[in-house]
XYZ file of C-alpha atoms in Angstrom:
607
model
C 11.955 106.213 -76.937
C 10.031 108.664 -74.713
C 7.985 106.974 -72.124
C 4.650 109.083 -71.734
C 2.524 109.752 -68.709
C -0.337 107.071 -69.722
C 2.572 104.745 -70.622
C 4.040 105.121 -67.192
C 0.620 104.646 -65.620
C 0.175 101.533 -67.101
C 3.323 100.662 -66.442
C 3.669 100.966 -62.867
C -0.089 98.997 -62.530
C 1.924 96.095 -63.937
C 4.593 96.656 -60.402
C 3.868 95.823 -57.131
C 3.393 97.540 -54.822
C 2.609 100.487 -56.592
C -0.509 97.927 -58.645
C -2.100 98.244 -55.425
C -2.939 101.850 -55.426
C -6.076 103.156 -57.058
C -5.971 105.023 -60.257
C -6.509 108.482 -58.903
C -3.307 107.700 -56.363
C -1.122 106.218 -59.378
C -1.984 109.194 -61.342
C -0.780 111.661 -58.876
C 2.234 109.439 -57.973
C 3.262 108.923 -61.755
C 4.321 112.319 -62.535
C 6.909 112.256 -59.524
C 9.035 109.480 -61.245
C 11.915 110.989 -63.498
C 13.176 109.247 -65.886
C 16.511 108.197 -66.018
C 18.830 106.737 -68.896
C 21.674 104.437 -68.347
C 24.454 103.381 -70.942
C 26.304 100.257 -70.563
C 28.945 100.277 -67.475
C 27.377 103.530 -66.209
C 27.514 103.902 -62.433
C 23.918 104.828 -61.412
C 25.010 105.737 -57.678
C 28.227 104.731 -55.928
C 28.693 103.332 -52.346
C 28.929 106.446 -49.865
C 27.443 108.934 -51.724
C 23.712 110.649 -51.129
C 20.889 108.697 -52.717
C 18.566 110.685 -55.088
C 15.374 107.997 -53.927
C 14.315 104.881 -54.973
C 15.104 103.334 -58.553
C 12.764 101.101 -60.295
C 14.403 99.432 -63.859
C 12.132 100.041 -66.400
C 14.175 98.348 -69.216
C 17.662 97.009 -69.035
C 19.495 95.129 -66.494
C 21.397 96.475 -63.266
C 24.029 94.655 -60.907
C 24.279 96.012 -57.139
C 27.779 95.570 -55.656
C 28.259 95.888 -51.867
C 31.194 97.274 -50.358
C 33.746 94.527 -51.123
C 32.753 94.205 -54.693
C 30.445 90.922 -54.408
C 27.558 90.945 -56.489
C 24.262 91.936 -53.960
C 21.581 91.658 -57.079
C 21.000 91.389 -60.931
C 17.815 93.592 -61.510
C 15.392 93.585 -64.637
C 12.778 94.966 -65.118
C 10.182 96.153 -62.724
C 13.116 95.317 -59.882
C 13.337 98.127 -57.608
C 16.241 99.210 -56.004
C 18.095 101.515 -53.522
C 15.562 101.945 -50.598
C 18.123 100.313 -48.273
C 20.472 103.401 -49.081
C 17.682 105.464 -47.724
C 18.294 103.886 -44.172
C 21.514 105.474 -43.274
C 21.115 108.955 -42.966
C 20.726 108.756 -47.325
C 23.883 107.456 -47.761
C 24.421 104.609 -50.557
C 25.686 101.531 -48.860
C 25.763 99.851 -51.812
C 26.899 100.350 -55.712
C 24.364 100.323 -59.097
C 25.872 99.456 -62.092
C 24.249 99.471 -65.571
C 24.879 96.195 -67.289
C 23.690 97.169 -70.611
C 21.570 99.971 -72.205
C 18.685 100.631 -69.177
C 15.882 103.438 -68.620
C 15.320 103.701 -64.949
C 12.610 105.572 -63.384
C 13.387 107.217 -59.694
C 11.344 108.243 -57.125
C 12.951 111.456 -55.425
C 13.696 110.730 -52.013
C 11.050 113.398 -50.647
C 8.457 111.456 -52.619
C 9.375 107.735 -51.397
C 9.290 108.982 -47.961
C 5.801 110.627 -48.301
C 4.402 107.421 -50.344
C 5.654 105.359 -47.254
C 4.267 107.795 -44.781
C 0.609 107.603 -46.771
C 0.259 103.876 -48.336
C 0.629 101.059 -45.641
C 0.976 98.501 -48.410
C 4.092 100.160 -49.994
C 5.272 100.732 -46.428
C 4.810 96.983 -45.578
C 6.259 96.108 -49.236
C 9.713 98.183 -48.698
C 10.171 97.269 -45.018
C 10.104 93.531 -45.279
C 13.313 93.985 -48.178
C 14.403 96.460 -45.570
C 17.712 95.013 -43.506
C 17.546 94.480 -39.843
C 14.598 91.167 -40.145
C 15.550 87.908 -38.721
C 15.859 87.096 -42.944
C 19.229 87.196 -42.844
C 22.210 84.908 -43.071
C 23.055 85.456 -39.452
C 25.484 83.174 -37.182
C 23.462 84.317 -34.293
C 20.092 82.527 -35.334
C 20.344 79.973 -37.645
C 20.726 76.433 -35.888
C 23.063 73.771 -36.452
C 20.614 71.320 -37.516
C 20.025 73.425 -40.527
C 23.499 72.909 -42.116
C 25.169 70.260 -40.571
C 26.468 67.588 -42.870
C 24.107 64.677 -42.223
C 25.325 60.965 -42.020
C 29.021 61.407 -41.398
C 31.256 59.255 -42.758
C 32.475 57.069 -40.265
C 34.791 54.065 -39.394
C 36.025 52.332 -36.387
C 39.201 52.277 -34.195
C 41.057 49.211 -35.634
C 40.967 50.992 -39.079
C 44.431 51.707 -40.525
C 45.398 55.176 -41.212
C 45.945 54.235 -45.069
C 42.296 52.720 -44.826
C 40.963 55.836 -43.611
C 42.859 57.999 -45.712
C 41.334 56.120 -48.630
C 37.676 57.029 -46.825
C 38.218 60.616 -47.076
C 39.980 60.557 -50.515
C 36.301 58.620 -51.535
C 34.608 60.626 -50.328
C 35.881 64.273 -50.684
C 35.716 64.715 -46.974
C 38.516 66.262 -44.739
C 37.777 64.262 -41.651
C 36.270 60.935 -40.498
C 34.448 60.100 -37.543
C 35.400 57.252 -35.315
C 32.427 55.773 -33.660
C 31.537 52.401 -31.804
C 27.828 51.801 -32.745
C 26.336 55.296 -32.779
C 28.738 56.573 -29.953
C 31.312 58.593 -31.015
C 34.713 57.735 -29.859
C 36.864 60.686 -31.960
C 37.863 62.246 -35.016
C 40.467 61.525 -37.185
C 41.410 64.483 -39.759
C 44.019 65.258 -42.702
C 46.054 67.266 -40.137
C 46.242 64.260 -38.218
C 47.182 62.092 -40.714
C 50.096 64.953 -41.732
C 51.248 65.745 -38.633
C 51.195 62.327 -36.262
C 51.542 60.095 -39.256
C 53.793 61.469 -41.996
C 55.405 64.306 -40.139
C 56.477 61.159 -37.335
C 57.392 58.920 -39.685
C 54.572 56.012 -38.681
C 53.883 53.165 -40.752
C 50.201 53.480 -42.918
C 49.256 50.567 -41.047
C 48.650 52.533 -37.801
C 45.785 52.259 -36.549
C 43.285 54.781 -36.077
C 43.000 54.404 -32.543
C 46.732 55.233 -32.226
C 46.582 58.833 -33.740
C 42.507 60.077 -33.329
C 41.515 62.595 -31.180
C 39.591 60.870 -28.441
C 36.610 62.489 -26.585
C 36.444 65.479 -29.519
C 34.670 68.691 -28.468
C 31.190 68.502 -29.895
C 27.891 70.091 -29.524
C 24.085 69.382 -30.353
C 22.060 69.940 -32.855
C 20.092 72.410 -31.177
C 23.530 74.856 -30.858
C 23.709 77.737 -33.085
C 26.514 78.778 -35.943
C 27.920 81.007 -33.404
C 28.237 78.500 -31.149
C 30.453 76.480 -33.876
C 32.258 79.383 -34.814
C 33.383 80.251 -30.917
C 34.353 76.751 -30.293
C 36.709 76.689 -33.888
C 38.357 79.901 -32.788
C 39.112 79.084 -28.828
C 40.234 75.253 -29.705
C 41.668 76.288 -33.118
C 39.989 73.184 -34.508
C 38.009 73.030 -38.456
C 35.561 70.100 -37.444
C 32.901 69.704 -34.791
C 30.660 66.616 -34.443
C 27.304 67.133 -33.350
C 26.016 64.338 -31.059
C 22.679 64.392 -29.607
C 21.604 62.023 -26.536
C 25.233 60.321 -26.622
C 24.250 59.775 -30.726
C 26.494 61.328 -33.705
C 24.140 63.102 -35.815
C 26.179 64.997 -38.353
C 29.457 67.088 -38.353
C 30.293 71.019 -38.999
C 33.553 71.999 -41.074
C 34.655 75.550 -41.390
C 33.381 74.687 -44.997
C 30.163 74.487 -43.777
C 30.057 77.773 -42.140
C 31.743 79.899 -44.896
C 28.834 78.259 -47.271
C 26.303 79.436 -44.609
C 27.355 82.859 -44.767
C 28.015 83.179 -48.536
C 24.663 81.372 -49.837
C 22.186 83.874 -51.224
C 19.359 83.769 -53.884
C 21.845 87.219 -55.234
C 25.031 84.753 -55.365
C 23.110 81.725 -57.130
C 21.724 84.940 -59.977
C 25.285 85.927 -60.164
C 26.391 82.470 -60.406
C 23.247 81.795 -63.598
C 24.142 85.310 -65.071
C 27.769 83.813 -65.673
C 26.879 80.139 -66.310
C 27.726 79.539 -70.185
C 25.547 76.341 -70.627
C 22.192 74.696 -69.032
C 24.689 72.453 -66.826
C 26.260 75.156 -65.393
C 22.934 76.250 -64.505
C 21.923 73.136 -62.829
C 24.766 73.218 -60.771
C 23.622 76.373 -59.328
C 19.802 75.455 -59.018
C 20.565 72.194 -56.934
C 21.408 74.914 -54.261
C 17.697 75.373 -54.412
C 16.734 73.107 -51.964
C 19.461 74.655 -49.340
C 18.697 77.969 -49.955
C 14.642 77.141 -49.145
C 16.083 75.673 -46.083
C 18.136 78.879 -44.965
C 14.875 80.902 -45.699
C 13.052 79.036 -44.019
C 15.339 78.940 -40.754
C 16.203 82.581 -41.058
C 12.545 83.590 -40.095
C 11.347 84.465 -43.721
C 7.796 85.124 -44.975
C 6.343 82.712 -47.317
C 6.056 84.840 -49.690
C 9.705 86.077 -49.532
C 11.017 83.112 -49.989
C 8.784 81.781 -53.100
C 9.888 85.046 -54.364
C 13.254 84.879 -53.995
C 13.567 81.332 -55.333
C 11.171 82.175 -58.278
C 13.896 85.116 -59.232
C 16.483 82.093 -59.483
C 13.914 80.662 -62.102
C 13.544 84.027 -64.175
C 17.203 84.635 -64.271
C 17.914 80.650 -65.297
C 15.389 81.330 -68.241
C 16.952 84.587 -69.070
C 20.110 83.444 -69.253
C 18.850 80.633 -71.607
C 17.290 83.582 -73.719
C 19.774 84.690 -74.257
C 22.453 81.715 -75.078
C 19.726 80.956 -77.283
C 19.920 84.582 -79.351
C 23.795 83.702 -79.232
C 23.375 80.119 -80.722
C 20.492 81.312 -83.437
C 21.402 84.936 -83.698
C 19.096 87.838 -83.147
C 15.367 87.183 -83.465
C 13.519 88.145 -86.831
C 10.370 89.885 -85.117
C 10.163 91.070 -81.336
C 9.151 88.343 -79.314
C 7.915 87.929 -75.133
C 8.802 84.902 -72.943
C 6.114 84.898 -70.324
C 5.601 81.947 -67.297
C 2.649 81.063 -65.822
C 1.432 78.561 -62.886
C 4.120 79.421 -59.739
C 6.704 80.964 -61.580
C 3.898 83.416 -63.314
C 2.726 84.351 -59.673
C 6.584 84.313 -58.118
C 5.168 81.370 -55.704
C 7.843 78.801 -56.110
C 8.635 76.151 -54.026
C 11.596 73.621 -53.890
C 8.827 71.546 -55.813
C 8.460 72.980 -59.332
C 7.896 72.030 -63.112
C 8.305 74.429 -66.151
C 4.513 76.367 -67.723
C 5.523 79.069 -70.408
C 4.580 80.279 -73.223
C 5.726 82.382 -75.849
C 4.399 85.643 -77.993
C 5.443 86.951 -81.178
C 4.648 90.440 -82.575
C 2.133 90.804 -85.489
C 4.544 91.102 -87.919
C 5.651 87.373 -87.684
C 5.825 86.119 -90.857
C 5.563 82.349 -91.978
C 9.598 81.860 -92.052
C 10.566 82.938 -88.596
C 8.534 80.170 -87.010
C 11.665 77.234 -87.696
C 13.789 80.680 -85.586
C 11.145 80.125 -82.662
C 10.628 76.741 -82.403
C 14.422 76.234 -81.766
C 14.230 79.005 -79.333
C 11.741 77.732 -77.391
C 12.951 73.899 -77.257
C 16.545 75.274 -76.037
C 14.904 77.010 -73.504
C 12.310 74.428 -72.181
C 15.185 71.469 -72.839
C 17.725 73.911 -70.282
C 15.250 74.551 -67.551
C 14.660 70.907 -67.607
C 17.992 70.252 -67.103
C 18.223 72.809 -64.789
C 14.945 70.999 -62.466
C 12.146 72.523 -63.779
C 10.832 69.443 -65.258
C 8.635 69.540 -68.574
C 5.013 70.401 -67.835
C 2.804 67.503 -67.683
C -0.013 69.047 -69.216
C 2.819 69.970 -72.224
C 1.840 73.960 -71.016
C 5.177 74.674 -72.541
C 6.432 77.346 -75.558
C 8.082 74.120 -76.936
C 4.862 73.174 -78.174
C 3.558 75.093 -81.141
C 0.061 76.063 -79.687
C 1.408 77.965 -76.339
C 4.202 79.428 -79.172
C 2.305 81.805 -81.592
C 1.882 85.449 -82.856
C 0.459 88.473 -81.094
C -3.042 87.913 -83.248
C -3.190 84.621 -82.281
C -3.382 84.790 -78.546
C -5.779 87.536 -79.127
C -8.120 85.392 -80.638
C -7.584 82.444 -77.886
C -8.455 84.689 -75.220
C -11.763 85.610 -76.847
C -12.806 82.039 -77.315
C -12.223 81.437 -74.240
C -14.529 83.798 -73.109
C -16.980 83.457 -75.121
C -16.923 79.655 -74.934
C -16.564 79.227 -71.084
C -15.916 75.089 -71.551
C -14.221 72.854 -68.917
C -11.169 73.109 -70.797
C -11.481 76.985 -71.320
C -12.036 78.009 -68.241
C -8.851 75.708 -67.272
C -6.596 77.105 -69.847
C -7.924 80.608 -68.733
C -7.012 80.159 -65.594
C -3.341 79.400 -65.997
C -2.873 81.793 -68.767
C -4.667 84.576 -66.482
C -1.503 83.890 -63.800
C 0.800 84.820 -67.063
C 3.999 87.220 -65.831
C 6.759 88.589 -69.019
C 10.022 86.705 -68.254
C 11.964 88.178 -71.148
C 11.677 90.102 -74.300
C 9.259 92.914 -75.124
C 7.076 93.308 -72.559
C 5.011 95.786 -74.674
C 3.878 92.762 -76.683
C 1.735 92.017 -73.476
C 1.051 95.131 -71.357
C -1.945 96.023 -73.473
C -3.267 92.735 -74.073
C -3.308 91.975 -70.217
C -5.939 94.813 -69.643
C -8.310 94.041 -72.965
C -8.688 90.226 -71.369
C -9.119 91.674 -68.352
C -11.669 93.840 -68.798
C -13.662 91.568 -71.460
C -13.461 89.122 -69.325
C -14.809 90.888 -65.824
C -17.449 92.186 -68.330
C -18.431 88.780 -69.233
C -21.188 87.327 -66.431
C -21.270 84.107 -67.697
C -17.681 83.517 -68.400
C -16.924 84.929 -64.485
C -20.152 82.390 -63.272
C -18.453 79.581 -65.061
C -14.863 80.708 -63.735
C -16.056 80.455 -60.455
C -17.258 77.510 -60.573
C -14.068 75.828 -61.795
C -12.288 77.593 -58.990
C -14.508 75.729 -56.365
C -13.100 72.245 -57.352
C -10.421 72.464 -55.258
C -11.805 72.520 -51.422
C -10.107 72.499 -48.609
C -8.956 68.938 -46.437
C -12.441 69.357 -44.433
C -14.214 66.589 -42.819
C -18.368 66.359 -42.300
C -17.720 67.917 -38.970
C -15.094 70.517 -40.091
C -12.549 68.458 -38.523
C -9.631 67.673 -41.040
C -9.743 65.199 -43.532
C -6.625 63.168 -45.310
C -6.358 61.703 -47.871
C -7.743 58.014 -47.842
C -5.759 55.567 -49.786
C -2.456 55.480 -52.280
C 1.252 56.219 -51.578
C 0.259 59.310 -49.273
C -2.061 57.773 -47.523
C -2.871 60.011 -43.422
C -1.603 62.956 -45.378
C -2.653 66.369 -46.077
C -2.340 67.683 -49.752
C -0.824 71.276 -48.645
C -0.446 71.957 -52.328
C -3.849 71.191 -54.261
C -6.007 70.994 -50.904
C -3.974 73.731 -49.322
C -2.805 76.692 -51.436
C -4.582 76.371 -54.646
C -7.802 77.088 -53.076
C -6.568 80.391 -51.877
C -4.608 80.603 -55.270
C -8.573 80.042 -56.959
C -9.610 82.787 -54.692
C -7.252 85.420 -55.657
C -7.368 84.909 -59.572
C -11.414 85.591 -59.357
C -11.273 88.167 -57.132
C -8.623 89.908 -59.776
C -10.534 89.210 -62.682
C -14.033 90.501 -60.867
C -11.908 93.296 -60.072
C -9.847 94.251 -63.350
C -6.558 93.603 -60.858
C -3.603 93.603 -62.578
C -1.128 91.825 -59.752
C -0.796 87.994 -60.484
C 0.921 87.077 -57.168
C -1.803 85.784 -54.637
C -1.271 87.695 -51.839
C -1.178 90.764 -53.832
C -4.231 90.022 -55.555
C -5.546 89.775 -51.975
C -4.585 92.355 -50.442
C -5.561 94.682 -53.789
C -8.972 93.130 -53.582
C -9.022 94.602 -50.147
C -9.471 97.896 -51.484
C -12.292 97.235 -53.733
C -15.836 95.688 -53.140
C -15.595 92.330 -53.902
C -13.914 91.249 -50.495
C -14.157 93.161 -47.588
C -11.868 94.472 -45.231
C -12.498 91.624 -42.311
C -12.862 88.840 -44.898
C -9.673 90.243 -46.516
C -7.785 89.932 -43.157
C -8.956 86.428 -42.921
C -8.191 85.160 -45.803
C -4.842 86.349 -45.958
C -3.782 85.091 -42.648
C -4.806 81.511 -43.390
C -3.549 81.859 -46.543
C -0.098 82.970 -44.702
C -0.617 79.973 -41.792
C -1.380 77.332 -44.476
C 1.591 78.698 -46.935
C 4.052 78.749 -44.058
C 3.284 75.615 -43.199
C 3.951 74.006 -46.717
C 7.399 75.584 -46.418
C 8.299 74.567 -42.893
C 7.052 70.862 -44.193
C 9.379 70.905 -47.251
C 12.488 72.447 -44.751
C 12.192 70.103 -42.480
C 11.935 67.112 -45.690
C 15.266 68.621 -46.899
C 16.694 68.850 -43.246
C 16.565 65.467 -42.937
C 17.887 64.211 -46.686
C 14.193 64.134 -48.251
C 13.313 65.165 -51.516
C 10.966 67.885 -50.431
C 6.763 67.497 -51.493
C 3.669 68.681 -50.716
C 1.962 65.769 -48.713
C 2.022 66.417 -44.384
C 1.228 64.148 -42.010
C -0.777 65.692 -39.628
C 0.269 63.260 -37.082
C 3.511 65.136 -37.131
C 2.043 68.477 -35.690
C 1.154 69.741 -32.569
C -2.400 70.012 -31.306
C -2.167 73.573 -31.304
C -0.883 72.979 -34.715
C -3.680 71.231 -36.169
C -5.851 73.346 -34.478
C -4.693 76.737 -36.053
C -4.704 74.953 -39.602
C -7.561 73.632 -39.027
C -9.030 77.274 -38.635
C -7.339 78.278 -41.691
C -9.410 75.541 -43.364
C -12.250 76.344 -42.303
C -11.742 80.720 -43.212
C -10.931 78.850 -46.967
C -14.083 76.842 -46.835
C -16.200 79.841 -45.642
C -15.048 82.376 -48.298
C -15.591 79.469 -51.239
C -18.908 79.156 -49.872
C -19.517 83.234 -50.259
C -18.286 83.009 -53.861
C -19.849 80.001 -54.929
C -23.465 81.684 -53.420
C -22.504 85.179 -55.345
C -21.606 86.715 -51.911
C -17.941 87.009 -52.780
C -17.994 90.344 -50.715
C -18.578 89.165 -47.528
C -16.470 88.768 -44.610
């Protein structure tokens, strides 16, 4: 079907970056995009050919290959791709391939280099997925403390070689550590135990001490991959022990590094898009906490790497979409899977539960609902096997009130307006953060901008909204200094979560609705606000670097949880930052605190 110029319009308000421009800008830009069609297994550009400009998937799905054939990205819709072939002299570097039926619109390269030249935000957008950042998987940064294997198995010198055999057989481990309290005396490994044992002819009760390698190379903790890699390749050796202040610490394998270099949020999608059941899936979302890790070490933005972990989450419930159309067959009526909280506003965490809901078209009739219902609980049941444990609050399309027709959630919307109750303006609130997963995203598209705009238009509802966004206040003290939490299992901590982010979070969503801003990712609310009169340029610029400081800093906590073997959360110690540290957060707070304190006193505009 022909897309027309409105429908493009309100498309591309629904895709960042381009949601940030104003409608006069979007208009003029609109009419640049061509639209391209796709079939099935059709090449859209090919490694070392010119690029035409940038590509943004309207419908369908599109893999990138780079130049060995590995899978770089699986792109829906509203994924943009092919800027980084605009970096070498326009020459592809990579390959598009059409997995199924897709319309794709492009931006001629003339165009994408004038809309970078002109728009800062689409310039800052495109250059941070731009190569050449320290976000990378590179040997040369990332530090050994990052991916060592923690807790090495280890035994002592008067262990027999069968005994230590048995160890590694146990434990799935090539090598074993032989240490003398937590000194490390040397390594035994299977090419010891082939080579000096079997190859010699040595009896299995040899002991350890006979065959190790005393005095092994090893290096800290505070080396870099590059560092392990050198020292493999000059001493021809697969295992390094890392000792720090005459203390093992943890051990690097040649495994290790090849798992460095290979993990990617692109490899876990290819790894989901392939995965034929939820516990295939899971396998490949335990990663999760690793690949936050890597992020996190690499020198990522916050809001890079909630994004790129949130894609793991839309392509997990994709690819449970769509097992569930193979298990149930097609659906009766068109349907749209949409999340909300995080995953709505692409902020996940390694710290995540499940909030979706689903909408059926108009035409839903009474007998498609059993169809649904088993959709929905095969979809909510996988991601909860997958980690993204059942909502608390039930906020799920498993339950039969977030799981209705087009008409209905028309008419929940308007009560909620109209009836601004604790409990509305709550359920607003998530359900304003809502973001299409999968299906027909017409279903929505329209709906978005009616609540929108009845809503904006709606004092009271906006005055109670407000309100409700004020309950959450920053970790404060009487004297501004910061304030932890007083009693229970996290006891001296800060909440970085509900005392940290959601304030910011509150922020954004009110700002967008007193706006009529489409975006539902906080920053991008923010910085779209920017542009309009109910934030101002300075106050902007605050807000959005303590919303960066305090966001960072919830990410470098839950790294450094899953560095050391911790289940990462959202509680930090302050205790366990610097003075200059607490200070800067500190600040932060305070920016948060000031700019509630505008809103709640109706001068949301001011800096």
């Amino acid at each position: 079907m022909p897309l027309s110029p409105d429908g493009l319009i309100q498309f591309l308000k629904t895709v960042h970056p381009y949601d940030s421009l104003d409608a006069a800008r979007l208009a003029e830009l609109a009419p640049k995009f061509e639209v391209i069609h796709a079939a099935t297994g059709d090449e859209i550009y090919t490694l070392g050919t010119p690029m035409q400009g940038l590509y943004l998937v309207h419908h369908g799905e599109v893999e990138v290959f780079d130049e060995n054939g590995m899978t770089v990205s699986i792109l829906g819709p509203r994924n943009s791709f092919g800027e980084r072939g605009l970096t070498r002299d326009g020459i592809a570097v990579t390959t598009a391939r059409a997995n199924d039926d897709c319309a794709l619109l492009l931006l001629p390269r003339a165009d994408f280099d004038a809309l970078m030249q002109s728009e800062p935000k689409v310039a800052r957008f495109f250059d941070r997925r731009r190569p050449g950042s320290a976000a990378q998987n590179s040997l040369a940064t990332r530090r050994v403390a990052d991916f060592m294997a923690k807790s090495p198995v280890t035994c002592s010198s008067g262990l027999t070689c069968q005994g230590a055999a048995q160890l590694m057989r146990d434990h799935h481990i090539s090598s074993v550590c032989v240490t003398s309290g937590d000194a490390l005396e040397g390594i035994l490994t299977n090419r010891d135990l082939t080579e000096k044992v079997l190859a010699q002819g040595l009896p299995i009760s040899t002991p350890v001490a006979q065959i190790m390698t005393r005095d092994p190379l090893t290096l800290p903790s505070s080396a870099i991959a590059s560092d392990v890699l050198h020292a493999m390749m000059e001493h021809r050796i697969g295992h390094v022990p890392v000792v720090d202040a005459g203390r093992l610490s943890g051990i690097v394998t040649q495994t290790d590094l090849t798992r460095l270099q290979a993990m990617s949020s692109a490899e876990m999608i290819a790894d989901i898009a392939r995965a034929t059941d939820a516990t295939a899936m899971a396998r490949v979302t335990a990663r999760i906490p690793a690949l936050l890790l890597q992020l996190v070490a690499g020198g990522n933005r916050h809001e890079v790497v909630t994004r790129l972990i949130t894609d793991i989450a839309d392509a997990a419930t994709r690819r449970l979409l769509a097992l569930a159309e193979e298990r149930l067959g097609p659906p009766p009526v068109p349907y749209l899977w949409l999340a909300c909280g995080s995953q709505g506003r692409q902020e996940q965490t390694g710290v995540s539960d499940q909030d979706n809901c689903l909408m059926i078209a108009y035409e839903m009739q009474k007998g498609d609902a059993a169809y649904f219902e088993d959709l929905a609980r095969f979809v909510c049941d996988g991601l909860d096997t997958c980690g993204y444990v059942y909502c608390p609050g039930d906020m799920m399309a498993s339950n039969p009130r977030w799981r209705q027709p087009l008409s209905t959630w028309r008419q929940y919307f308007e009560g909620w307006i109209k009836t601004p109750d604790p409990m509305a303006q709550m359920l607003a609130s998530v359900m304003f953060d809502l973001r299409p997963i999968g299906g027909t995203t017409a279903l929505f598209t329209g709906l978005q901008e009616e609540v929108l705009q009845a809503a904006s238009a709606n004092s009271i509802f906006v005055a109670h909204m407000i309100s409700n966004s004020l309950k959450h206040t920053p970790p404060l003290g009487l004297l501004r200094g910061i304030a932890t939490i007083r009693s229970g299992e996290h006891r001296n901590t800060l909440d970085l979560k509900h005392n940290g982010v959601v304030p910011i979070v509150d922020l954004g969503r009110i700002y967008a609705l007193q706006a009529r801003l489409a975006p539902v990712n906080t920053r991008a609310r923010l910085e779209a606000a920017a542009d309009t009169t109910v934030l101002s340029p300075s106050g902007a610029r605050d807000l959005m670097d303590a919303y960066d400081l305090i966001a960072q800093s919830r990410l470098q906590h839950q790294a450094d949880q899953i560095r050391t073997g911790e289940a990462p959360d959202n509680f930090l110690a302050p205790s366990d930052l610097s003075d200059f540290e607490r200070s800067h957060l500190r600040d932060a707070f305070v920016v948060v605190k000031t700019m509630q304190s505008a809103l709640g006193h109706g001068k949301g505009m001011l800096g």
